[in-house]
CSV table of C-alpha atoms (C1' of nucleotides) in Angstrom, one decimal:
chain,number,residue,atom,x,y,z
A,281,MET,CA,22.6,19.1,-16.5
A,282,THR,CA,19.5,17.9,-18.3
A,283,ILE,CA,16.3,17.6,-16.4
A,284,ALA,CA,14.7,15.2,-18.9
A,285,ASN,CA,12.9,12.3,-17.3
A,286,PRO,CA,12.3,9.6,-19.9
A,287,SER,CA,9.2,8.3,-18.0
A,288,THR,CA,7.2,11.5,-17.8
A,289,SER,CA,8.5,13.9,-20.4
A,290,ASP,CA,6.4,14.3,-23.4
A,291,ASP,CA,9.5,13.9,-25.5
A,292,LEU,CA,9.9,10.2,-25.6
A,293,GLY,CA,13.6,10.3,-26.3
A,294,SER,CA,15.6,8.3,-28.8
A,295,ALA,CA,14.6,5.0,-30.3
A,296,ALA,CA,17.0,3.3,-27.9
A,297,GLN,CA,15.3,5.0,-24.9
A,298,ARG,CA,11.9,4.0,-26.1
A,299,GLU,CA,13.1,0.5,-26.6
A,300,ARG,CA,14.5,0.4,-23.1
A,301,ARG,CA,11.3,1.8,-21.6
A,302,LYS,CA,9.3,-0.9,-23.3
A,303,ARG,CA,11.7,-3.6,-22.2
A,304,ILE,CA,11.3,-2.4,-18.6
A,305,LEU,CA,7.5,-2.3,-18.8
A,306,ASP,CA,7.5,-5.7,-20.4
A,307,ALA,CA,9.7,-7.2,-17.7
A,308,THR,CA,7.5,-5.6,-15.0
A,309,TYR,CA,4.5,-7.1,-16.7
A,310,GLU,CA,6.0,-10.6,-16.8
A,311,LEU,CA,7.2,-10.5,-13.2
A,312,ALA,CA,3.9,-9.2,-11.9
A,313,LYS,CA,2.0,-11.7,-13.9
A,314,SER,CA,3.9,-14.7,-12.5
A,315,GLY,CA,4.6,-13.6,-9.0
A,316,GLY,CA,2.5,-10.5,-8.1
A,317,PHE,CA,3.6,-7.4,-6.2
A,318,ASP,CA,6.4,-9.0,-4.2
A,319,ALA,CA,8.0,-10.6,-7.3
A,320,VAL,CA,8.4,-7.2,-9.0
A,321,GLN,CA,11.7,-6.6,-7.4
A,322,MET,CA,13.7,-3.7,-8.8
A,323,ARG,CA,16.9,-5.8,-9.2
A,324,ALA,CA,14.9,-8.5,-11.0
A,325,VAL,CA,13.2,-6.0,-13.3
A,326,ALA,CA,16.5,-4.4,-14.1
A,327,GLU,CA,18.1,-7.8,-14.9
A,328,GLN,CA,15.2,-9.1,-17.0
A,329,ALA,CA,15.0,-5.8,-18.9
A,330,ASP,CA,18.8,-5.9,-19.3
A,331,VAL,CA,19.4,-2.5,-17.8
A,332,ALA,CA,21.4,-1.4,-14.8
A,333,LEU,CA,19.5,-0.7,-11.6
A,334,GLY,CA,20.4,3.0,-11.8
A,335,THR,CA,18.9,3.2,-15.3
A,336,LEU,CA,15.7,1.6,-14.1
A,337,TYR,CA,15.4,4.3,-11.5
A,338,ARG,CA,16.2,6.9,-14.0
A,339,TYR,CA,13.2,5.8,-16.1
A,340,PHE,CA,10.9,5.1,-13.2
A,341,PRO,CA,11.6,6.9,-9.9
A,342,SER,CA,10.1,4.2,-7.8
A,343,LYS,CA,8.5,0.7,-7.8
A,344,ILE,CA,5.1,2.4,-7.5
A,345,HIS,CA,5.7,4.6,-10.5
A,346,LEU,CA,6.8,1.6,-12.5
A,347,LEU,CA,3.8,-0.5,-11.6
A,348,VAL,CA,1.3,2.2,-12.1
A,349,SER,CA,2.8,3.0,-15.5
A,350,ALA,CA,2.4,-0.7,-16.4
A,351,LEU,CA,-1.2,-0.5,-15.1
A,352,GLY,CA,-1.8,2.5,-17.3
A,353,ARG,CA,-0.6,0.7,-20.4
A,354,GLN,CA,-2.9,-2.2,-19.5
A,355,PHE,CA,-5.9,0.0,-19.0
A,356,GLU,CA,-5.4,2.0,-22.1
A,357,ASP,CA,-5.3,-1.2,-24.1
A,358,ALA,CA,-8.4,-2.5,-22.4
A,359,SER,CA,-10.2,0.7,-22.9
A,360,ALA,CA,-9.3,0.9,-26.6
A,361,ARG,CA,-10.4,-2.7,-27.2
A,362,LEU,CA,-13.7,-2.2,-25.4
A,363,ASN,CA,-14.5,1.1,-27.0
A,364,GLU,CA,-14.2,0.0,-30.5
A,365,ARG,CA,-17.2,-2.3,-30.3
A,366,ASP,CA,-20.8,-1.8,-29.3
A,367,ILE,CA,-21.9,-2.7,-25.8
A,368,PRO,CA,-24.7,-5.2,-25.6
A,369,GLY,CA,-27.6,-4.5,-23.1
A,370,ASP,CA,-30.8,-2.6,-23.1
A,371,THR,CA,-30.3,-0.4,-20.1
A,372,GLN,CA,-27.4,1.6,-18.8
A,373,ALA,CA,-27.1,-0.7,-15.8
A,374,GLU,CA,-26.9,-3.8,-18.1
A,375,ARG,CA,-24.3,-2.3,-20.3
A,376,VAL,CA,-22.2,-1.1,-17.5
A,377,LEU,CA,-22.4,-4.4,-15.7
A,378,TYR,CA,-21.4,-6.0,-19.0
A,379,VAL,CA,-18.1,-4.2,-19.3
A,380,LEU,CA,-17.4,-4.5,-15.6
A,381,LYS,CA,-17.9,-8.2,-15.7
A,382,ARG,CA,-15.7,-8.4,-18.8
A,383,MET,CA,-12.9,-6.5,-17.1
A,384,ALA,CA,-13.4,-8.6,-13.9
A,385,ARG,CA,-13.0,-11.8,-15.9
A,386,GLY,CA,-9.9,-10.5,-17.4
A,387,MET,CA,-8.4,-9.6,-14.1
A,388,GLN,CA,-9.4,-12.9,-12.5
A,389,GLY,CA,-7.5,-14.6,-15.2
A,390,ASP,CA,-4.4,-12.9,-14.1
A,391,PRO,CA,-4.8,-12.6,-10.3
A,392,LYS,CA,-1.1,-12.0,-9.6
A,393,LEU,CA,-0.9,-9.2,-12.1
A,394,THR,CA,-4.0,-7.7,-10.8
A,395,GLU,CA,-2.8,-7.8,-7.3
A,396,ALA,CA,0.5,-6.1,-8.2
A,397,LEU,CA,-1.1,-3.3,-10.1
A,398,THR,CA,-3.9,-2.7,-7.7
A,399,ARG,CA,-1.6,-2.6,-4.7
A,400,ALA,CA,0.6,-0.1,-6.5
A,401,PHE,CA,-2.4,2.0,-7.4
A,402,MET,CA,-3.6,2.1,-3.8
A,403,PHE,CA,-0.2,3.0,-2.5
A,404,ALA,CA,0.6,5.8,-5.0
A,405,ASP,CA,1.1,9.2,-3.5
A,406,SER,CA,0.9,12.6,-5.2
A,407,SER,CA,4.1,12.1,-7.1
A,408,VAL,CA,2.3,9.6,-9.2
A,409,THR,CA,-0.6,11.8,-10.0
A,410,ASN,CA,0.1,11.9,-13.8
A,411,GLU,CA,0.2,8.1,-14.1
A,412,ILE,CA,-2.8,7.7,-11.9
A,413,HIS,CA,-4.8,10.1,-14.0
A,414,VAL,CA,-4.2,8.0,-17.0
A,415,VAL,CA,-5.8,5.1,-15.3
A,416,GLY,CA,-8.7,7.1,-13.9
A,417,MET,CA,-9.5,8.6,-17.3
A,418,ALA,CA,-9.5,5.2,-18.9
A,419,MET,CA,-11.8,3.8,-16.3
A,420,THR,CA,-14.2,6.8,-16.7
A,421,THR,CA,-14.1,6.5,-20.4
A,422,ILE,CA,-15.0,2.8,-20.3
A,423,VAL,CA,-18.0,3.3,-18.0
A,424,THR,CA,-19.4,6.3,-19.8
A,425,HIS,CA,-18.9,4.6,-23.1
A,426,ALA,CA,-20.9,1.7,-21.7
A,427,MET,CA,-23.6,4.0,-20.4
A,428,HIS,CA,-24.1,5.4,-23.8
A,429,GLY,CA,-24.2,2.0,-25.5
A,430,GLY,CA,-21.2,2.5,-27.6
A,431,VAL,CA,-22.2,5.6,-29.3
A,432,PRO,CA,-19.0,7.6,-29.8
A,433,ASP,CA,-20.8,10.9,-29.4
A,434,GLU,CA,-18.6,12.5,-26.8
A,435,GLY,CA,-20.6,15.7,-26.8
A,436,ALA,CA,-23.4,14.0,-25.0
A,437,LEU,CA,-21.4,13.5,-21.9
A,438,THR,CA,-23.1,15.4,-19.1
A,439,ASP,CA,-21.5,16.3,-15.8
A,440,GLU,CA,-23.8,13.8,-14.2
A,441,ASP,CA,-22.6,11.0,-16.5
A,442,VAL,CA,-19.1,11.7,-15.5
A,443,ALA,CA,-20.1,11.9,-11.8
A,444,ILE,CA,-21.9,8.5,-12.1
A,445,ALA,CA,-19.0,7.0,-13.8
A,446,ARG,CA,-16.6,8.1,-11.1
A,447,VAL,CA,-18.8,6.7,-8.3
A,448,ILE,CA,-19.0,3.4,-10.1
A,449,GLY,CA,-15.2,3.5,-10.5
A,450,ASP,CA,-14.8,4.1,-6.8
A,451,VAL,CA,-17.0,1.2,-5.9
A,452,TRP,CA,-15.2,-1.0,-8.4
A,453,LEU,CA,-11.8,0.0,-6.9
A,454,SER,CA,-12.9,-0.8,-3.4
A,455,ALA,CA,-14.3,-4.1,-4.5
A,456,LEU,CA,-11.1,-4.8,-6.4
A,457,VAL,CA,-9.0,-4.1,-3.4
A,458,ALA,CA,-11.1,-6.4,-1.2
A,459,TRP,CA,-10.8,-9.2,-3.8
A,460,VAL,CA,-7.1,-8.7,-4.4
A,461,THR,CA,-6.3,-8.8,-0.7
A,462,GLY,CA,-8.3,-11.9,-0.3
A,463,ARG,CA,-11.0,-10.4,1.8
A,464,SER,CA,-13.8,-11.2,-0.6
A,465,THR,CA,-14.3,-13.8,-3.3
A,466,ALA,CA,-14.9,-13.1,-7.0
A,467,ALA,CA,-18.5,-14.0,-6.6
A,468,GLU,CA,-19.0,-11.7,-3.7
A,469,THR,CA,-17.3,-9.0,-5.7
A,470,ALA,CA,-19.5,-9.5,-8.7
A,471,ALA,CA,-22.6,-9.5,-6.5
A,472,HIS,CA,-21.5,-6.3,-4.8
A,473,MET,CA,-21.0,-4.6,-8.1
A,474,GLU,CA,-24.4,-5.6,-9.3
A,475,THR,CA,-26.0,-4.2,-6.2
A,476,ALA,CA,-24.0,-0.9,-6.5
A,477,VAL,CA,-24.7,-0.4,-10.2
A,478,GLY,CA,-28.4,-1.2,-9.6
A,479,LEU,CA,-28.5,1.4,-7.0
A,480,ILE,CA,-26.7,4.1,-8.9
A,481,LEU,CA,-28.2,3.5,-12.3
A,482,ARG,CA,-32.0,3.2,-11.8
A,483,ASP,CA,-33.4,3.9,-15.2
B,180,MET,CA,4.1,-24.6,23.2
B,181,THR,CA,1.4,-22.0,23.6
B,182,ILE,CA,-0.3,-20.7,20.5
B,183,ALA,CA,-1.8,-17.7,22.2
B,184,ASN,CA,-1.4,-14.5,20.3
B,185,PRO,CA,-2.0,-11.5,22.5
B,186,SER,CA,-3.3,-9.4,19.7
B,187,THR,CA,-6.1,-11.6,18.4
B,188,SER,CA,-6.9,-14.0,21.1
B,189,ASP,CA,-10.1,-13.3,23.0
B,190,ASP,CA,-8.2,-13.9,26.2
B,191,LEU,CA,-6.6,-10.6,26.7
B,192,GLY,CA,-3.9,-12.0,28.9
B,193,SER,CA,-2.5,-10.6,32.1
B,194,ALA,CA,-2.7,-7.0,33.2
B,195,ALA,CA,0.9,-6.5,32.2
B,196,GLN,CA,0.1,-7.8,28.7
B,197,ARG,CA,-2.9,-5.6,28.4
B,198,GLU,CA,-0.8,-2.7,29.5
B,199,ARG,CA,1.9,-3.5,27.0
B,200,ARG,CA,-0.6,-3.8,24.2
B,201,LYS,CA,-2.0,-0.4,25.1
B,202,ARG,CA,1.5,1.2,25.2
B,203,ILE,CA,2.2,-0.2,21.8
B,204,LEU,CA,-1.0,1.1,20.3
B,205,ASP,CA,-0.5,4.5,22.0
B,206,ALA,CA,3.0,4.7,20.6
B,207,THR,CA,1.8,3.8,17.2
B,208,TYR,CA,-0.9,6.5,17.4
B,209,GLU,CA,1.6,9.1,18.5
B,210,LEU,CA,4.1,8.3,15.8
B,211,ALA,CA,1.4,8.1,13.1
B,212,LYS,CA,-0.1,11.4,14.2
B,213,SER,CA,3.2,13.3,14.0
B,214,GLY,CA,4.9,11.6,11.0
B,215,GLY,CA,2.4,9.5,9.1
B,216,PHE,CA,3.0,6.0,7.7
B,217,ASP,CA,6.7,6.3,7.2
B,218,ALA,CA,7.3,7.5,10.8
B,219,VAL,CA,5.7,4.4,12.2
B,220,GLN,CA,8.9,2.4,12.2
B,221,MET,CA,8.8,-0.8,14.1
B,222,ARG,CA,12.1,0.0,16.0
B,223,ALA,CA,10.7,3.4,16.9
B,224,VAL,CA,7.4,2.0,18.1
B,225,ALA,CA,9.2,-0.6,20.2
B,226,GLU,CA,11.4,2.0,21.7
B,227,GLN,CA,8.6,4.5,22.5
B,228,ALA,CA,6.4,1.7,23.9
B,229,ASP,CA,9.4,0.5,25.9
B,230,VAL,CA,9.3,-3.0,24.6
B,231,ALA,CA,11.8,-5.1,22.7
B,232,LEU,CA,11.4,-5.4,18.9
B,233,GLY,CA,10.7,-9.1,19.3
B,234,THR,CA,8.0,-8.4,21.7
B,235,LEU,CA,6.4,-5.9,19.4
B,236,TYR,CA,6.3,-8.6,16.7
B,237,ARG,CA,4.8,-11.0,19.2
B,238,TYR,CA,1.9,-8.7,19.8
B,239,PHE,CA,1.4,-7.6,16.2
B,240,PRO,CA,2.8,-9.8,13.5
B,241,SER,CA,3.4,-6.9,11.1
B,242,LYS,CA,3.4,-3.2,10.7
B,243,ILE,CA,0.1,-3.5,8.8
B,244,HIS,CA,-1.6,-5.5,11.6
B,245,LEU,CA,-0.3,-2.9,14.0
B,246,LEU,CA,-1.7,0.1,12.1
B,247,VAL,CA,-5.0,-1.5,11.2
B,248,SER,CA,-5.5,-2.4,14.9
B,249,ALA,CA,-4.9,1.2,15.7
B,250,LEU,CA,-7.4,2.2,13.0
B,251,GLY,CA,-9.9,-0.2,14.5
B,252,ARG,CA,-9.6,1.4,17.9
B,253,GLN,CA,-10.1,4.8,16.4
B,254,PHE,CA,-13.1,3.8,14.4
B,255,GLU,CA,-14.8,2.1,17.3
B,256,ASP,CA,-14.3,5.2,19.4
B,257,ALA,CA,-15.7,7.4,16.6
B,258,SER,CA,-18.6,5.0,16.0
B,259,ALA,CA,-19.5,4.9,19.7
B,260,ARG,CA,-19.4,8.7,20.0
B,261,LEU,CA,-21.5,9.2,16.9
B,262,ASN,CA,-24.0,6.6,17.7
B,263,GLU,CA,-24.9,7.9,21.1
B,264,ARG,CA,-26.5,11.0,19.8
B,265,ASP,CA,-29.2,11.7,17.3
B,266,ILE,CA,-28.2,12.7,13.8
B,267,PRO,CA,-29.6,16.0,12.5
B,268,GLY,CA,-31.1,16.2,9.0
B,269,ASP,CA,-34.5,15.6,7.4
B,270,THR,CA,-33.6,13.1,4.7
B,271,GLN,CA,-31.3,10.1,4.7
B,272,ALA,CA,-29.0,11.8,2.4
B,273,GLU,CA,-28.7,14.8,4.7
B,274,ARG,CA,-28.0,12.7,7.7
B,275,VAL,CA,-25.5,10.5,6.0
B,276,LEU,CA,-23.7,13.5,4.7
B,277,TYR,CA,-23.7,15.0,8.1
B,278,VAL,CA,-21.8,12.1,9.6
B,279,LEU,CA,-19.5,11.8,6.7
B,280,LYS,CA,-18.5,15.4,6.9
B,281,ARG,CA,-18.1,15.1,10.6
B,282,MET,CA,-15.7,12.2,10.1
B,283,ALA,CA,-13.9,14.0,7.3
B,284,ARG,CA,-13.4,17.0,9.5
B,285,GLY,CA,-11.9,14.8,12.2
B,286,MET,CA,-9.5,13.1,9.7
B,287,GLN,CA,-8.5,16.4,8.1
B,288,GLY,CA,-7.5,17.6,11.5
B,289,ASP,CA,-5.0,14.7,11.7
B,290,PRO,CA,-3.8,14.2,8.1
B,291,LYS,CA,-0.7,12.3,9.0
B,292,LEU,CA,-2.6,9.9,11.2
B,293,THR,CA,-5.2,9.5,8.5
B,294,GLU,CA,-2.6,8.8,5.9
B,295,ALA,CA,-0.9,6.1,8.0
B,296,LEU,CA,-4.1,4.3,8.9
B,297,THR,CA,-5.6,4.5,5.4
B,298,ARG,CA,-2.4,3.3,3.8
B,299,ALA,CA,-2.3,0.3,6.1
B,300,PHE,CA,-5.9,-0.4,5.4
B,301,MET,CA,-5.4,-0.4,1.7
B,302,PHE,CA,-2.3,-2.7,1.9
B,303,ALA,CA,-3.8,-5.3,4.2
B,304,ASP,CA,-4.0,-8.8,2.9
B,305,SER,CA,-6.1,-11.7,4.0
B,306,SER,CA,-4.1,-12.2,7.2
B,307,VAL,CA,-5.6,-9.0,8.5
B,308,THR,CA,-9.2,-10.0,7.7
B,309,ASN,CA,-10.2,-9.9,11.4
B,310,GLU,CA,-8.8,-6.4,12.1
B,311,ILE,CA,-10.3,-5.1,8.8
B,312,HIS,CA,-13.7,-6.5,9.6
B,313,VAL,CA,-13.8,-4.4,12.8
B,314,VAL,CA,-13.3,-1.3,10.7
B,315,GLY,CA,-15.8,-2.3,8.0
B,316,MET,CA,-18.5,-3.0,10.6
B,317,ALA,CA,-17.9,0.3,12.4
B,318,MET,CA,-18.2,2.1,9.1
B,319,THR,CA,-21.4,0.3,8.1
B,320,THR,CA,-22.9,0.9,11.5
B,321,ILE,CA,-22.1,4.6,11.3
B,322,VAL,CA,-23.8,4.9,7.9
B,323,THR,CA,-26.9,2.8,8.7
B,324,HIS,CA,-27.3,4.6,12.0
B,325,ALA,CA,-27.3,7.9,10.1
B,326,MET,CA,-29.7,6.6,7.5
B,327,HIS,CA,-32.2,5.8,10.3
B,328,GLY,CA,-31.8,9.1,12.0
B,329,GLY,CA,-30.3,7.8,15.2
B,330,VAL,CA,-33.1,5.3,16.0
B,331,PRO,CA,-31.4,2.4,17.7
B,332,ASP,CA,-33.9,0.0,16.2
B,333,GLU,CA,-31.5,-2.5,14.7
B,334,GLY,CA,-34.3,-4.8,13.6
B,335,ALA,CA,-35.2,-2.3,10.9
B,336,LEU,CA,-32.0,-2.9,9.0
B,337,THR,CA,-32.9,-4.3,5.6
B,338,ASP,CA,-30.5,-6.0,3.3
B,339,GLU,CA,-30.8,-3.0,1.1
B,340,ASP,CA,-29.8,-0.6,3.9
B,341,VAL,CA,-26.7,-2.6,4.4
B,342,ALA,CA,-25.9,-2.7,0.7
B,343,ILE,CA,-26.4,1.0,0.5
B,344,ALA,CA,-24.1,1.6,3.4
B,345,ARG,CA,-21.5,-0.6,1.9
B,346,VAL,CA,-21.6,1.3,-1.4
B,347,ILE,CA,-21.3,4.6,0.4
B,348,GLY,CA,-18.4,3.2,2.5
B,349,ASP,CA,-16.7,2.1,-0.7
B,350,VAL,CA,-17.0,5.5,-2.3
B,351,TRP,CA,-15.8,7.1,0.9
B,352,LEU,CA,-12.8,4.9,1.0
B,353,SER,CA,-11.8,5.6,-2.6
B,354,ALA,CA,-12.2,9.3,-1.9
B,355,LEU,CA,-10.2,9.0,1.2
B,356,VAL,CA,-7.4,7.3,-0.6
B,357,ALA,CA,-7.4,10.0,-3.2
B,358,TRP,CA,-7.2,12.7,-0.5
B,359,VAL,CA,-4.6,10.9,1.6
B,360,THR,CA,-2.4,10.4,-1.4
B,361,GLY,CA,-2.6,14.0,-2.3
B,362,ARG,CA,-4.5,13.4,-5.5
B,363,SER,CA,-7.6,15.4,-4.6
B,364,THR,CA,-8.2,18.3,-2.2
B,365,ALA,CA,-10.5,18.2,0.9
B,366,ALA,CA,-13.1,20.3,-1.0
B,367,GLU,CA,-13.1,18.0,-4.0
B,368,THR,CA,-13.5,15.0,-1.7
B,369,ALA,CA,-16.4,16.6,0.0
B,370,ALA,CA,-18.1,17.5,-3.3
B,371,HIS,CA,-17.6,14.0,-4.6
B,372,MET,CA,-19.1,12.5,-1.5
B,373,GLU,CA,-22.1,14.8,-1.9
B,374,THR,CA,-22.6,13.7,-5.5
B,375,ALA,CA,-22.3,10.1,-4.6
B,376,VAL,CA,-24.7,10.2,-1.7
B,377,GLY,CA,-27.1,12.2,-3.7
B,378,LEU,CA,-27.1,9.6,-6.4
B,379,ILE,CA,-27.4,6.6,-4.1
B,380,LEU,CA,-29.9,8.0,-1.6
B,381,ARG,CA,-32.6,9.6,-3.7
B,382,ASP,CA,-35.5,9.7,-1.4
C,82,DA,C1',13.8,-23.7,47.7
C,83,DA,C1',14.8,-25.8,43.2
C,84,DA,C1',13.5,-26.8,38.6
C,85,DC,C1',10.7,-25.5,34.8
C,86,DG,C1',8.3,-23.0,31.3
C,87,DT,C1',6.5,-18.8,29.3
C,88,DG,C1',7.4,-14.6,27.7
C,89,DG,C1',10.6,-10.5,27.4
C,90,DT,C1',15.2,-8.5,26.1
C,91,DG,C1',19.0,-7.0,23.3
C,92,DG,C1',20.9,-7.3,19.2
C,93,DA,C1',22.7,-9.5,15.0
C,94,DA,C1',21.4,-10.6,10.5
C,95,DC,C1',18.8,-10.8,6.1
C,96,DG,C1',16.0,-9.0,2.1
C,97,DT,C1',14.5,-5.5,-0.8
C,98,DG,C1',13.6,-0.5,-2.1
C,99,DT,C1',16.4,3.3,-2.8
C,100,DT,C1',20.6,6.2,-3.3
C,101,DC,C1',25.1,7.2,-4.8
C,102,DC,C1',29.4,7.2,-7.4
C,103,DA,C1',33.2,6.4,-10.5
C,104,DA,C1',34.2,4.4,-14.8
C,105,DA,C1',32.6,3.1,-19.4
C,106,DT,C1',29.7,4.0,-23.3
C,107,DT,C1',27.0,6.6,-26.4
C,108,DA,C1',25.2,10.8,-28.5
C,109,DT,C1',25.9,15.5,-30.0
C,110,DG,C1',28.0,19.8,-31.8
C,111,DC,C1',31.7,21.4,-34.4
D,258,DG,C1',36.9,12.7,-36.3
D,259,DC,C1',37.3,15.0,-31.9
D,260,DA,C1',35.8,17.2,-27.8
D,261,DT,C1',32.3,17.5,-24.8
D,262,DA,C1',28.0,16.3,-22.7
D,263,DA,C1',24.6,13.0,-21.5
D,264,DT,C1',23.5,8.4,-20.4
D,265,DT,C1',24.4,3.8,-18.9
D,266,DT,C1',26.8,0.5,-16.1
D,267,DG,C1',28.2,-2.2,-12.1
D,268,DG,C1',28.2,-2.3,-7.7
D,269,DA,C1',28.6,-0.6,-2.9
D,270,DA,C1',26.0,1.3,0.7
D,271,DC,C1',22.0,2.6,3.5
D,272,DA,C1',17.2,2.2,5.6
D,273,DC,C1',13.6,-0.2,7.4
D,274,DG,C1',10.5,-4.5,7.8
D,275,DT,C1',11.2,-8.8,9.4
D,276,DT,C1',13.4,-13.0,11.4
D,277,DC,C1',16.1,-15.3,14.6
D,278,DC,C1',18.6,-16.5,18.7
D,279,DA,C1',20.9,-16.7,23.1
D,280,DC,C1',20.0,-15.2,27.4
D,281,DC,C1',17.3,-13.2,31.3
D,282,DA,C1',13.1,-12.6,34.6
D,283,DC,C1',9.4,-14.1,36.8
D,284,DG,C1',5.6,-16.9,38.2
D,285,DT,C1',4.2,-21.9,38.9
D,286,DT,C1',4.8,-26.6,40.3
D,287,DT,C1',6.5,-29.9,43.2
DNA sequence: AAACGTGGTGGAACGTGTTCCAAATTATGC
DNA sequence: GCATAATTTGGAACACGTTCCACCACGTTT
């Protein structure tokens, strides 16, 4: 018996397996984008990705793993895109708000997708630690990068920088949940983030 | 046809209805305490509360409403208990950390219960706005009360106070989710809260 | 007291996440 | 190319949230 799990193993498997994995994540993305969390039904994902239900579960042991993995891919892409350019703004607060607003705009453009991924993130238990960590690191990287104005000098990252980035990430997540669940508007969310960043990053 | 909904209407209904509602919330509490989110099964709640499944759904339209209502009761109790005494500590940060640690200790003593209620809170959509609002207000009240050292002078609440309380509440919620889902330990959570409060409340 | 209406009961039924399995297919070692 | 192992498939089956419905109980109106 092999213990290999195509979704978490470092070994990415054969080309066919990589291809299947990509098809599954693409299908997840599409369904989430058009119908949100509820529309990402395992049978529907399997069908659209053209794999059997059992195969889907072999690659991703639960709907939550599946969605969080999709979120991770999104975040890594966003992080890579943001980090290759310089961040405008004269203060840390301005730069951080710049990237947060940029991300917020992106998410508001795809509310269903955002809802699906955020819900999954909030529901993830310890079995999803690895996938979650990918997302958390990407978020922290984005914020610290903005704090430093786009200088790729990673050595300058103090513990306090990281702590600040994590706190901002926390507030952002809470605000995101409130927005996603329809308990606050986009404008309220933006205002709340401005307040929070202003409080945390007083230069 | 009557539109009355026993769970949200201001009119609490007959004594028998109030009694049923209490039995349901008690059953929810018991099940959550012993088995967490998954153990709060609607059939089990109905049976333990000695009502029919249909009746349970008449009082609480979903499992999420049910759990968030139970959370609201918990929080209001905690808030009332905390607010009737003075908060020790010389600075705002010390006092806020005092109450946060106190609450954290309470929650760590009932991890399953905390898990159930937190999960429900995170999953609640806009149909649960009212119940959520109860919890949010209680949390804000607790933090602002601690900031002011137990002085019941509500007139002294500035907008900034409330904003600060909300940011702290956000960080607390994110930390709670991480703890509940097994992604961080109690000690890490406590340390993170200390960092956050230290950053936000620099006297 | 009879009729009525409101809410409660018991239980069937449905949808979707998840598990399981035997058969078919594909990959691997020789 | 064959034997063997690993993977995929198709689909049945199960669990639990949710909906629905026919019927019952009880208080109110007349």
